[in-house]
Amino acid sequence: MKKFKFTLQTVHNVREMRQEKEHLRLTELQNELNQAQARIVEIERQQQIALEKYSERLKKGESINAYELELDSLHLTELDRLKRDALEILEQKKKDCEKQTETVAAATRAVKITNRLRENQAERHKLETERIEQNQIDELVSANFARLMSETK
């Protein structure tokens, strides 16, 4: 009997490779998202440390000259700017992840479609093979019956 061969196997393989590639890209984007979140946490930690140092100096009653006050102010302003930039990057990474998730879902659907086609084609092949085998068995039985009938006459 003829062995089953899926006619769209190459298409299916290409779709599986695309799905894997898109999934790897999603993983990369999720790693970038995690790094962006870690960056924000680090900036917030630095802000907290700076504010604590400033408040400690105020509590101790240390004199703070205008130059130190300006440096502290500039430092906190820079940390605020870094945090805003990091938040913008974080939002962009979230959007990129969402978009890539949709791409992965589309690639997965494409793979499922060709997989279903392969299953349907395999089932048709099985049924056709069974039909051919049954016809051959019927022919053998008919030929055997005809031979027996001709021998008895």
XYZ file of C-alpha atoms in Angstrom:
153
model
C 0.000 0.000 0.000
C 0.983 3.556 -0.597
C 2.443 5.230 2.472
C 0.772 8.421 3.715
C 2.562 11.642 2.804
C 1.174 15.014 3.849
C 1.147 17.226 0.771
C 1.542 20.450 2.787
C 4.337 19.201 5.055
C 6.749 21.888 3.838
C 4.175 24.603 4.540
C 3.557 23.105 7.973
C 7.298 23.002 8.723
C 7.706 26.646 7.685
C 4.771 27.617 9.896
C 6.247 25.737 12.848
C 9.615 27.473 12.343
C 7.861 30.860 12.176
C 5.924 30.049 15.347
C 9.155 29.150 17.138
C 10.873 32.309 15.876
C 7.973 34.510 16.993
C 7.888 32.783 20.376
C 11.628 33.405 20.832
C 11.101 37.068 19.929
C 8.323 37.284 22.532
C 10.670 35.804 25.131
C 13.293 38.429 24.254
C 10.730 41.214 24.562
C 9.543 39.880 27.908
C 13.155 39.864 29.131
C 13.523 43.470 27.984
C 10.285 44.314 29.800
C 11.613 42.727 32.989
C 14.846 44.708 32.639
C 12.869 47.931 32.185
C 10.881 47.157 35.329
C 14.093 46.416 37.229
C 15.525 49.738 36.001
C 12.543 51.613 37.436
C 12.892 49.816 40.757
C 16.592 50.736 40.847
C 15.869 54.406 40.094
C 13.218 54.483 42.823
C 15.714 52.924 45.229
C 18.260 55.608 44.346
C 15.623 58.294 44.864
C 14.758 56.882 48.266
C 18.425 56.777 49.298
C 18.949 60.376 48.151
C 15.884 61.601 50.029
C 16.908 59.724 53.176
C 20.396 61.243 53.080
C 18.951 64.698 52.592
C 16.432 64.297 55.416
C 19.138 62.873 57.748
C 21.259 65.948 57.202
C 18.256 68.148 57.947
C 17.406 66.177 61.118
C 20.963 66.419 62.360
C 20.779 70.152 61.927
C 23.759 70.248 59.609
C 24.155 73.439 57.741
C 23.558 73.037 54.054
C 25.058 75.611 51.785
C 23.433 76.731 48.567
C 25.872 74.701 46.454
C 24.983 71.418 48.243
C 21.302 72.273 48.064
C 21.578 72.845 44.331
C 23.490 69.568 43.862
C 20.836 67.671 45.805
C 18.111 69.328 43.800
C 19.857 68.554 40.505
C 20.408 64.952 41.572
C 16.745 64.459 42.469
C 15.647 66.179 39.261
C 17.900 63.904 37.220
C 16.513 60.842 38.995
C 12.975 62.048 38.228
C 13.918 62.481 34.561
C 15.489 59.035 34.450
C 12.371 57.555 36.012
C 10.084 59.277 33.472
C 12.270 58.002 30.623
C 12.298 54.509 32.112
C 8.499 54.574 32.463
C 8.154 55.550 28.796
C 10.451 52.693 27.817
C 8.458 50.341 30.044
C 5.189 51.335 28.374
C 6.726 50.816 24.928
C 8.012 47.385 25.964
C 4.515 46.471 27.204
C 3.025 47.496 23.858
C 5.700 45.529 22.003
C 4.951 42.446 24.127
C 1.219 42.743 23.484
C 1.786 43.083 19.745
C 4.186 40.137 19.726
C 1.707 38.046 21.721
C -0.825 38.626 18.954
C 1.785 37.628 16.360
C 2.581 34.425 18.274
C -1.143 33.641 18.522
C -1.555 34.092 14.761
C 1.443 31.840 14.081
C 0.041 29.221 16.471
C -3.332 29.326 14.698
C -1.590 28.817 11.345
C 0.232 25.755 12.708
C -3.023 24.358 14.105
C -4.707 24.811 10.733
C -2.072 22.839 8.822
C -2.024 20.263 11.599
C -5.778 19.831 11.243
C -5.370 19.577 7.461
C -2.757 16.867 7.955
C -5.067 14.948 10.295
C -7.940 15.208 7.806
C -5.707 14.121 4.944
C -4.373 11.202 6.993
C -7.927 10.129 7.831
C -8.939 10.296 4.147
C -5.845 8.252 3.240
C -6.713 5.669 5.904
C -10.296 5.396 4.662
C -9.173 5.100 1.047
C -6.630 2.412 1.995
C -9.285 0.494 3.929
C -11.696 0.784 0.970
C -9.067 -0.530 -1.457
C -8.201 -3.384 0.903
C -11.867 -4.256 1.310
C -12.341 -4.242 -2.489
C -9.342 -6.532 -2.889
C -10.682 -8.899 -0.224
C -14.112 -8.851 -1.909
C -12.511 -9.656 -5.275
C -10.550 -12.545 -3.736
C -13.664 -13.932 -2.067
C -15.661 -13.547 -5.279
C -12.922 -15.192 -7.335
C -12.634 -18.011 -4.796
C -16.418 -18.469 -4.771
C -16.515 -18.496 -8.577
C -13.723 -21.086 -8.672
C -15.555 -23.270 -6.146
C -18.800 -22.974 -8.139
C -17.049 -23.920 -11.350
C -15.461 -26.942 -9.664
C -18.780 -28.231 -8.310
C -20.490 -28.193 -11.694
